[in-house]
Coordinates of C-alpha atoms and ligand atoms in Angstrom, one line a residue:
M1 CA 32.9 -33.3 23.0
I2 CA 34.9 -34.2 21.8
S3 CA 35.7 -36.1 19.6
S4 CA 38.7 -37.1 20.3
S5 CA 41.5 -39.4 20.7
L6 CA 43.6 -42.5 21.1
V7 CA 43.9 -45.6 20.9
V8 CA 44.5 -47.7 23.0
A9 CA 46.0 -49.7 22.2
A10 CA 48.5 -48.7 20.8
L11 CA 49.0 -51.2 19.6
A12 CA 51.4 -52.4 17.7
T13 CA 53.1 -49.7 16.1
T14 CA 51.4 -46.4 16.6
A15 CA 49.7 -44.2 19.0
A16 CA 48.2 -41.9 16.6
L17 CA 46.8 -38.7 17.6
A18 CA 45.3 -36.3 15.4
T19 CA 44.9 -32.8 14.8
A20 CA 42.5 -33.3 12.6
P21 CA 39.7 -31.6 11.6
H22 CA 38.0 -34.7 11.9
S23 CA 38.7 -35.1 15.3
D24 CA 38.0 -31.9 16.8
F25 CA 41.2 -31.5 18.4
K26 CA 44.6 -30.4 17.7
L27 CA 47.5 -32.3 19.1
S28 CA 51.0 -31.0 19.6
L29 CA 53.6 -33.5 20.3
S30 CA 56.1 -31.8 22.5
S31 CA 58.6 -34.6 23.1
A32 CA 57.5 -37.7 21.3
P33 CA 60.1 -39.6 19.4
A34 CA 60.0 -40.0 15.7
T35 CA 57.0 -38.0 14.6
A36 CA 55.8 -37.6 11.0
V37 CA 53.1 -35.3 9.7
T38 CA 50.9 -36.5 6.9
R39 CA 49.1 -34.6 4.2
R40 CA 46.0 -34.2 6.4
A41 CA 48.1 -32.9 9.3
R42 CA 47.7 -36.0 11.2
V43 CA 50.4 -36.6 13.7
R44 CA 51.7 -40.0 14.4
A45 CA 54.1 -40.9 17.2
S46 CA 56.1 -44.1 16.8
T47 CA 55.9 -46.0 19.9
P48 CA 57.3 -49.3 21.1
S49 CA 55.7 -52.4 20.0
L50 CA 53.4 -53.1 22.8
A51 CA 50.8 -55.6 22.1
A52 CA 51.4 -59.3 21.4
S53 CA 49.3 -60.5 18.6
K54 CA 46.9 -63.3 19.2
S55 CA 45.2 -65.5 16.7
R56 CA 41.8 -64.2 15.7
R57 CA 38.6 -65.5 17.2
D58 CA 35.8 -66.8 15.1
A59 CA 33.5 -64.1 13.8
S60 CA 30.8 -65.3 16.1
N61 CA 32.9 -64.2 19.1
T62 CA 31.8 -60.8 20.0
T63 CA 31.7 -58.9 23.2
G64 CA 29.9 -55.7 24.2
E65 CA 28.5 -53.4 26.8
P66 CA 25.9 -50.7 27.4
L67 CA 26.6 -47.1 26.6
F68 CA 25.2 -44.3 28.8
D69 CA 23.8 -41.0 27.4
Y70 CA 25.2 -37.7 28.8
F71 CA 22.1 -35.5 28.4
N72 CA 22.3 -31.9 29.5
G73 CA 19.5 -30.3 27.6
T74 CA 20.4 -32.3 24.5
D75 CA 22.1 -35.6 23.8
L76 CA 25.8 -34.8 24.0
Q77 CA 27.8 -38.0 24.3
W78 CA 27.5 -41.7 25.0
Y79 CA 30.1 -43.5 27.1
G80 CA 30.9 -46.9 28.7
D81 CA 33.2 -48.8 31.0
I82 CA 36.8 -49.9 30.6
T83 CA 39.4 -51.1 33.0
L84 CA 43.2 -50.4 33.1
G85 CA 45.9 -52.0 35.1
T86 CA 46.4 -55.1 37.3
P87 CA 44.3 -55.5 39.4
P88 CA 41.8 -53.6 37.2
Q89 CA 40.9 -50.0 37.9
N90 CA 37.5 -48.8 36.5
F91 CA 37.0 -45.9 34.1
T92 CA 34.3 -44.6 31.8
V93 CA 35.2 -43.3 28.3
V94 CA 33.5 -41.9 25.2
F95 CA 34.2 -44.3 22.4
D96 CA 35.2 -41.9 19.7
T97 CA 35.5 -42.8 16.0
G98 CA 37.0 -39.3 15.4
S99 CA 40.3 -40.0 17.2
F100 CA 43.0 -42.5 17.7
S101 CA 44.1 -42.8 21.3
L102 CA 43.0 -43.4 24.9
E103 CA 43.4 -40.7 27.5
V104 CA 42.5 -41.1 31.2
P105 CA 43.3 -39.0 34.2
G106 CA 46.3 -40.1 36.3
T107 CA 46.7 -39.4 40.0
A108 CA 49.2 -36.7 39.0
C109 CA 46.3 -34.6 37.7
G110 CA 45.0 -34.1 41.2
A111 CA 42.5 -31.3 41.7
A112 CA 42.4 -30.5 38.0
C113 CA 40.7 -33.8 37.4
A114 CA 38.8 -33.8 40.7
N115 CA 35.5 -35.0 39.2
Q116 CA 37.1 -37.9 37.3
R117 CA 38.5 -41.2 38.5
Q118 CA 42.3 -41.1 38.4
F119 CA 44.5 -44.0 37.4
N120 CA 47.0 -44.9 40.1
S121 CA 50.0 -46.4 38.4
S122 CA 51.7 -47.4 41.7
A123 CA 48.8 -49.7 42.3
S124 CA 49.2 -51.7 39.0
S125 CA 51.8 -54.5 38.8
T126 CA 51.8 -54.3 35.0
F127 CA 52.2 -50.6 34.5
Q128 CA 55.1 -49.1 32.4
D129 CA 56.0 -45.5 31.9
E130 CA 56.9 -45.0 28.2
G131 CA 58.7 -41.8 29.1
Y132 CA 57.4 -38.9 27.1
S133 CA 54.8 -36.2 27.4
T134 CA 52.6 -34.2 25.0
T135 CA 49.5 -32.0 25.0
I136 CA 46.2 -32.2 23.1
T137 CA 44.0 -29.2 22.4
F138 CA 40.4 -30.0 21.4
G139 CA 38.6 -28.1 18.7
T140 CA 35.1 -28.6 20.1
G141 CA 33.8 -28.9 23.6
V142 CA 30.8 -30.7 25.0
G143 CA 27.6 -29.8 23.3
V144 CA 27.0 -26.0 23.1
D145 CA 29.8 -24.8 25.3
P146 CA 32.1 -22.5 23.5
V147 CA 35.6 -23.2 22.4
V148 CA 37.8 -20.2 23.0
G149 CA 41.5 -20.6 22.1
D150 CA 43.1 -23.3 24.2
N151 CA 40.3 -23.6 26.7
W152 CA 40.0 -27.4 26.1
E153 CA 43.5 -28.7 26.6
M154 CA 45.1 -31.7 28.3
S155 CA 48.7 -32.4 29.3
L156 CA 49.6 -36.1 28.8
S157 CA 52.1 -38.7 29.6
F158 CA 52.5 -41.8 27.4
V159 CA 52.4 -45.1 29.4
A160 CA 51.4 -48.7 28.9
D161 CA 49.3 -51.2 30.8
A162 CA 46.6 -53.9 30.6
L163 CA 43.3 -52.8 29.1
T164 CA 39.8 -54.4 29.0
I165 CA 36.6 -53.4 27.4
A166 CA 33.8 -55.9 28.2
D167 CA 35.5 -59.2 27.6
L168 CA 38.1 -57.9 25.1
S169 CA 41.5 -57.7 26.8
I170 CA 44.9 -56.5 25.8
P171 CA 47.7 -57.5 28.2
F172 CA 49.8 -54.5 27.4
G173 CA 48.8 -51.4 25.3
G174 CA 49.9 -47.8 25.1
F175 CA 47.7 -44.9 26.3
Y176 CA 47.9 -41.5 27.8
L177 CA 47.6 -40.4 31.4
I178 CA 46.2 -36.9 31.8
T179 CA 48.5 -35.0 34.1
N180 CA 46.7 -31.7 33.9
Q181 CA 43.6 -30.3 32.1
T182 CA 41.6 -27.1 31.7
A183 CA 38.6 -26.6 33.9
T184 CA 36.3 -27.0 30.9
F185 CA 36.5 -30.8 31.3
L186 CA 35.5 -30.9 35.0
P187 CA 31.7 -31.3 34.5
D188 CA 32.1 -34.3 32.2
P189 CA 30.3 -37.4 33.8
F190 CA 32.8 -39.7 32.1
D191 CA 36.5 -40.0 32.8
D192 CA 37.7 -39.7 29.3
I193 CA 38.1 -40.8 25.7
L194 CA 39.0 -43.9 23.7
G195 CA 39.6 -43.3 20.0
L196 CA 38.4 -45.9 17.5
G197 CA 39.7 -44.5 14.3
P198 CA 39.8 -46.7 11.1
D199 CA 43.4 -47.8 11.7
S200 CA 42.7 -49.0 15.3
G201 CA 44.9 -52.0 16.2
L202 CA 42.8 -52.8 19.2
F203 CA 40.9 -55.7 17.7
D204 CA 44.0 -57.4 16.2
A205 CA 45.8 -57.0 19.4
A206 CA 43.0 -58.7 21.3
G207 CA 42.3 -61.4 18.8
Y208 CA 38.9 -60.1 17.7
P209 CA 37.6 -59.5 14.2
A210 CA 38.3 -55.8 13.3
I211 CA 34.7 -54.5 13.3
F212 CA 32.5 -52.9 15.9
G213 CA 28.8 -51.9 16.1
M214 CA 27.3 -48.8 17.8
L215 CA 23.8 -48.0 18.9
F216 CA 22.9 -44.6 20.4
V217 CA 19.3 -44.2 21.5
P218 CA 18.1 -40.6 22.1
E219 CA 17.2 -39.6 25.7
S220 CA 13.6 -39.0 24.5
E221 CA 13.5 -42.8 23.7
G222 CA 15.3 -44.0 26.7
G223 CA 18.9 -42.9 26.2
E224 CA 20.5 -46.4 26.2
G225 CA 23.3 -47.2 23.8
E226 CA 25.4 -50.3 23.1
L227 CA 28.9 -51.0 21.8
T228 CA 29.6 -54.4 20.3
L229 CA 33.3 -55.4 19.6
G230 CA 34.3 -58.0 17.1
G231 CA 30.9 -57.9 15.2
V232 CA 27.5 -56.3 15.2
D233 CA 24.3 -56.9 17.3
T234 CA 21.8 -58.0 14.7
T235 CA 19.0 -57.8 17.3
K236 CA 19.2 -54.0 17.1
F237 CA 18.1 -53.5 13.5
D238 CA 15.6 -55.0 11.1
T239 CA 16.8 -54.2 7.6
P240 CA 20.2 -55.2 6.0
L241 CA 23.1 -52.9 6.7
L242 CA 23.9 -50.6 3.7
F243 CA 27.6 -50.0 3.4
S244 CA 29.6 -47.1 2.0
P245 CA 33.3 -47.3 1.3
Q246 CA 35.9 -45.4 3.2
V247 CA 37.6 -42.7 1.1
D248 CA 40.3 -41.4 3.4
D249 CA 43.3 -43.2 5.0
G250 CA 43.1 -41.5 8.4
N251 CA 39.5 -40.8 9.2
W252 CA 36.2 -42.6 9.0
E253 CA 35.1 -40.7 5.9
L254 CA 32.5 -41.6 3.3
P255 CA 31.7 -40.3 -0.2
S256 CA 28.4 -38.4 -0.8
L257 CA 26.7 -37.5 -4.0
G258 CA 24.8 -34.6 -2.5
I259 CA 22.4 -33.2 0.0
F260 CA 18.6 -32.6 -0.1
V261 CA 16.7 -30.4 2.4
N262 CA 13.0 -31.1 2.6
G263 CA 13.3 -32.9 -0.7
E264 CA 14.9 -29.9 -2.5
T265 CA 18.5 -29.4 -3.5
T266 CA 20.6 -26.6 -5.1
S267 CA 23.8 -26.4 -7.3
T268 CA 25.9 -26.0 -4.1
L269 CA 24.4 -29.0 -2.4
H270 CA 24.1 -31.4 -5.4
N271 CA 27.8 -32.2 -5.6
N272 CA 30.2 -34.9 -4.7
L273 CA 31.7 -34.4 -1.3
T274 CA 33.1 -36.4 1.6
L275 CA 31.9 -36.6 5.1
I276 CA 33.7 -37.7 8.3
F277 CA 31.7 -39.8 10.7
D278 CA 32.5 -39.0 14.3
S279 CA 30.8 -40.7 17.3
G280 CA 32.5 -38.2 19.6
T281 CA 30.9 -35.1 18.2
S282 CA 27.3 -34.2 19.2
N283 CA 26.1 -32.4 16.1
V284 CA 27.1 -31.7 12.5
L285 CA 29.8 -29.5 10.8
F286 CA 29.9 -28.3 7.2
T287 CA 31.9 -25.8 5.2
Q288 CA 30.3 -22.3 5.2
P289 CA 28.8 -22.5 1.6
I290 CA 27.2 -25.9 2.4
A291 CA 26.0 -24.9 5.8
E292 CA 24.4 -21.7 4.6
A293 CA 22.8 -23.4 1.5
I294 CA 21.2 -26.0 3.9
Y295 CA 20.0 -23.3 6.3
A296 CA 18.6 -21.2 3.4
L297 CA 16.3 -24.1 2.5
I298 CA 15.1 -24.5 6.1
S299 CA 14.4 -20.8 7.1
P300 CA 15.6 -17.3 6.3
D301 CA 15.4 -16.7 10.0
I302 CA 18.5 -18.9 10.8
A303 CA 21.5 -16.6 11.2
A304 CA 25.1 -16.7 12.3
N305 CA 25.6 -16.0 16.1
G306 CA 28.5 -13.6 16.2
D307 CA 29.0 -14.3 19.9
E308 CA 30.3 -17.8 19.1
P309 CA 31.9 -17.9 15.7
G310 CA 30.9 -20.9 13.6
T311 CA 27.5 -21.3 15.3
Y312 CA 24.0 -20.4 13.9
G313 CA 20.7 -19.9 15.7
I314 CA 17.1 -19.0 15.5
A315 CA 14.4 -17.9 18.0
C316 CA 13.5 -21.0 20.0
D317 CA 9.8 -20.5 19.5
L318 CA 10.1 -20.8 15.7
I319 CA 11.7 -24.2 15.8
P320 CA 8.6 -26.4 16.3
S321 CA 7.1 -25.1 13.0
L322 CA 10.1 -25.8 10.8
P323 CA 10.5 -28.9 8.7
A324 CA 14.2 -29.6 8.4
V325 CA 14.7 -33.1 7.0
I326 CA 18.2 -33.4 5.6
D327 CA 18.8 -36.4 3.3
I328 CA 22.4 -37.1 2.4
T329 CA 23.1 -39.5 -0.5
F330 CA 26.0 -41.9 0.0
N331 CA 27.8 -44.1 -2.5
G332 CA 27.2 -47.8 -1.9
V333 CA 30.1 -50.2 -1.9
A334 CA 30.9 -51.8 -5.2
G335 CA 27.8 -53.3 -6.8
Q336 CA 25.4 -51.6 -4.4
A337 CA 23.2 -48.6 -5.1
P338 CA 23.6 -45.2 -3.5
F339 CA 21.4 -44.7 -0.4
N340 CA 20.2 -41.8 1.8
L341 CA 20.9 -41.2 5.4
T342 CA 18.5 -38.8 7.1
I343 CA 18.8 -36.1 9.8
L344 CA 15.3 -35.6 11.2
S345 CA 13.6 -32.2 11.9
S346 CA 13.8 -33.1 15.6
E347 CA 17.6 -32.5 15.5
L348 CA 17.4 -28.9 14.3
S349 CA 17.7 -27.4 17.7
S350 CA 20.7 -28.1 19.9
G351 CA 19.2 -26.1 22.7
P352 CA 19.4 -22.5 23.9
F353 CA 22.7 -20.5 23.9
T354 CA 23.8 -19.9 27.5
N355 CA 24.1 -16.1 27.0
K356 CA 21.0 -15.7 24.8
P357 CA 18.4 -18.2 26.1
E358 CA 15.7 -17.1 23.7
L359 CA 18.0 -18.1 20.8
C360 CA 18.4 -21.8 20.0
Q361 CA 21.6 -23.1 18.5
T362 CA 20.9 -25.0 15.2
L363 CA 22.6 -28.3 14.5
I364 CA 25.2 -27.3 11.9
N365 CA 28.4 -25.4 12.8
V366 CA 30.7 -24.0 10.1
S367 CA 34.0 -25.8 10.0
D368 CA 37.4 -24.9 8.7
G369 CA 37.2 -26.8 5.4
Y370 CA 35.7 -30.2 6.2
N371 CA 32.3 -31.9 6.6
L372 CA 31.6 -34.0 9.7
I373 CA 28.6 -35.9 10.8
G374 CA 28.1 -36.6 14.5
L375 CA 25.4 -38.0 16.8
S376 CA 22.6 -35.9 15.3
L377 CA 22.5 -38.5 12.5
L378 CA 24.2 -41.5 14.2
K379 CA 21.6 -41.7 17.0
H380 CA 18.9 -42.7 14.4
Y381 CA 20.9 -45.6 12.9
Y382 CA 22.7 -48.8 14.0
S383 CA 26.2 -48.3 12.6
A384 CA 28.8 -51.0 11.8
W385 CA 32.4 -49.8 11.6
D386 CA 34.3 -52.3 9.5
I387 CA 38.0 -51.8 9.9
D388 CA 39.0 -54.9 7.8
N389 CA 37.0 -53.8 4.8
Q390 CA 37.3 -50.0 5.4
R391 CA 33.6 -49.3 5.2
I392 CA 30.7 -48.2 7.4
G393 CA 27.3 -49.8 7.3
F394 CA 24.0 -48.3 8.5
A395 CA 20.5 -49.6 9.3
P396 CA 17.7 -47.5 10.9
N397 CA 17.5 -48.3 14.6
G398 CA 13.8 -47.5 14.9
F399 CA 14.3 -44.3 17.0
Ligands
LIG1 C1 34.7 -52.0 39.0 O1 33.5 -52.3 38.3 C2 33.1 -53.6 38.5 C3 31.9 -53.9 37.6 O2 30.9 -52.9 37.7 C4 32.7 -53.8 40.0 O3 32.3 -55.1 40.3 C5 33.9 -53.5 40.8 O4 33.6 -53.5 42.2 C6 34.5 -52.1 40.5 N1 35.8 -51.9 41.2 C7 36.0 -50.9 41.9 C8 37.4 -50.9 42.5 O5 35.2 -50.0 42.0
LIG2 C1 48.3 -45.4 44.8 O1 48.6 -46.8 45.1 C2 49.6 -46.9 46.1 C3 49.9 -48.4 46.2 O2 48.7 -49.1 46.4 C4 49.1 -46.3 47.4 O3 50.1 -46.4 48.4 C5 48.8 -44.8 47.2 O4 48.2 -44.3 48.4 C6 47.8 -44.7 46.1 N1 47.7 -43.3 45.7 C7 46.6 -42.7 45.6 C8 46.6 -41.2 45.3 O5 45.5 -43.3 45.8
LIG3 C1 29.8 -25.6 17.6 O1 30.4 -24.4 18.0 C2 30.4 -24.3 19.4 C3 30.9 -22.9 19.8 O2 32.2 -22.9 19.4 C4 31.1 -25.4 20.1 O3 31.1 -25.3 21.5 C5 30.5 -26.7 19.7 O4 31.2 -27.8 20.3 C6 30.5 -26.8 18.2 N1 29.9 -28.0 17.8 C7 30.4 -28.8 16.9 C8 29.6 -30.0 16.5 O5 31.5 -28.6 16.5
LIG4 C1 47.3 -26.8 34.8 O1 46.6 -26.2 33.7 C2 46.2 -24.9 34.1 C3 45.4 -24.3 33.0 O2 44.2 -25.0 32.9 C4 47.3 -24.0 34.5 O3 46.8 -22.7 34.9 C5 48.1 -24.6 35.6 O4 49.3 -23.9 35.8 C6 48.5 -26.1 35.2 N1 49.2 -26.7 36.3 C7 50.3 -27.3 36.2 C8 50.9 -28.0 37.4 O5 51.0 -27.3 35.1
LIG5 C1 25.1 -28.4 31.8 O1 25.3 -27.4 30.9 C2 25.5 -26.1 31.5 C3 25.6 -25.1 30.4 O2 26.6 -25.4 29.5 C4 26.8 -26.2 32.3 O3 27.0 -24.9 33.0 C5 26.6 -27.3 33.4 O4 27.9 -27.4 34.0 C6 26.3 -28.6 32.7 N1 25.9 -29.5 33.7 C7 26.5 -30.7 33.8 C8 26.1 -31.6 34.9 O5 27.3 -31.1 33.0
LIG6 C1 17.4 -39.2 -1.4 O1 16.3 -38.3 -1.0 C2 15.9 -37.4 -2.0 C3 14.8 -36.6 -1.5 O2 15.2 -35.8 -0.3 C4 15.4 -38.2 -3.2 O3 15.0 -37.3 -4.2 C5 16.5 -39.1 -3.7 O4 15.9 -39.9 -4.7 C6 16.9 -40.0 -2.6 N1 18.1 -40.8 -3.1 C7 18.1 -42.1 -2.8 C8 19.4 -42.8 -3.4 O5 17.3 -42.7 -2.2
LIG7 C1 30.7 -38.1 -8.4 O1 30.8 -39.4 -7.9 C2 30.3 -40.4 -8.8 C3 30.4 -41.7 -8.1 O2 31.6 -41.8 -7.4 C4 31.1 -40.3 -10.1 O3 30.5 -41.3 -11.0 C5 30.9 -39.0 -10.7 O4 31.7 -38.9 -11.9 C6 31.4 -37.9 -9.8 N1 31.0 -36.6 -10.3 C7 31.9 -35.6 -10.4 C8 31.4 -34.3 -11.0 O5 33.1 -35.7 -10.0
LIG8 C1 37.6 -67.8 22.4 C2 36.2 -68.2 22.1 O1 35.3 -67.7 22.8 N1 35.9 -69.0 21.1 C3 34.6 -69.4 20.7 C4 34.2 -68.7 19.4 O2 33.0 -69.2 19.0 C5 33.0 -70.6 18.7 C6 31.7 -71.0 18.1 O3 30.8 -70.0 17.9 C7 33.2 -71.3 20.1 O4 33.3 -72.8 19.8 C8 34.6 -70.9 20.6 O5 34.8 -71.5 21.9

């Protein structure tokens, strides 16, 4: 889905939204105060200072909760519970490392958000309207549903209120209420999206160490997931976490030394590149030369599907016979050796295209100039997203 957006928290100084490639969505701020656009076309909106800082807890103080798998033919998204307001109103959100803000439907959305819970600001004693509106347009939809123009768009109003995720609480943080959205969002079984980008101020604002752990277990293995805030859940992996350093100041993005497919590589693939890590995107995106070099090493029968630009496919009945093990080599943090992360052959198919059911969509889409790793890889590792040290750690999760 989305990979998507906000923060919650707004924390202290920013509600950042992105247009970013990395986050699959484009944001246009229509009336936010004091915007600035950075090199990577990231848009930040200055917002009032909302969260009071607390002293940090001990590193042993963590909190967490289960994540649920949205499976509709293939694993699409994992999502979990939050509350907003006083008294608390319940919502479910995708915890999205590819975006920076929190969006939930408000009662003003009405029928356009009919399948989602809607926040009633009149029923919260701590609610504050921050007084500006904006829109977000997403660059990918859920799973294999096509993105056409602005068919994944939300209208938003910036507000502030109390937030909790498991036992983590913020008395007052900025977020967006959805006031209208395109019909493409209606089938989602979750209410919306909470961005956990590498600048997230959520943890500082709540007095927790600025690190979180994520576990996504494929549906075929039970489909449970887990989010841990303020630390990692060491019961969910057996080998030490291998960390790679963040290379970008806006996205969770790691340096790679190259890519191998079934143990082979080519001059196009054996190069330094950077990859964005996005828990809100179901599959994988590469630039066209890299995507096509990878596919060429898997099968000459994988071809672009002109009906949905950027996607590739192959006859579904050929998939079981194809080895498609993709090893990506990452730099270790200082003093640590490079290591591989692996996308398994079982991830090659994202399921049949709606309009051509004999043709299965393959896991890599072509992007507009960036490389992005989503759940196809993340669901086979425990991942530790270390904001304080700007690095991500991985250990196989056994699935
Ligand atoms: C919110 O969720 C909690 C925990 O699942 C539950 O106890 C509570 O009844 C829910 N509140 C509402 C208003 O549904
Ligand atoms: C919102 O809450 C107010 C105050 O509790 C209530 O009067 C109103 O009916 C609620 N609106 C909706 C749409 O639930
Ligand atoms: C791949 O492209 C399809 C069609 O545009 C889109 O629906 C899907 O979300 C894309 N997947 C990713 C990972 O970008
Ligand atoms: C809500 O968005 C839809 C497009 O999805 C648009 O047709 C409709 O006019 C919008 N409604 C309002 C009240 O802006
Ligand atoms: C499952 O996917 C199909 C095809 O994209 C879609 O039409 C349907 O609404 C989805 N069902 C649910 C429950 O999301
Ligand atoms: C990564 O995997 C490739 C084979 O696919 C192997 O040749 C290479 O040595 C591995 N690199 C590391 C750092 O393990
Ligand atoms: C690739 O990255 C490695 C490690 O960061 C560095 O030592 C090497 O010089 C880079 N190679 C090129 C061609 O930039
Ligand atoms: C706020 C809180 O829960 N603090 C706890 C953090 O962990 C230490 C020891 O692990 C406890 O003594 C604190 O009460």
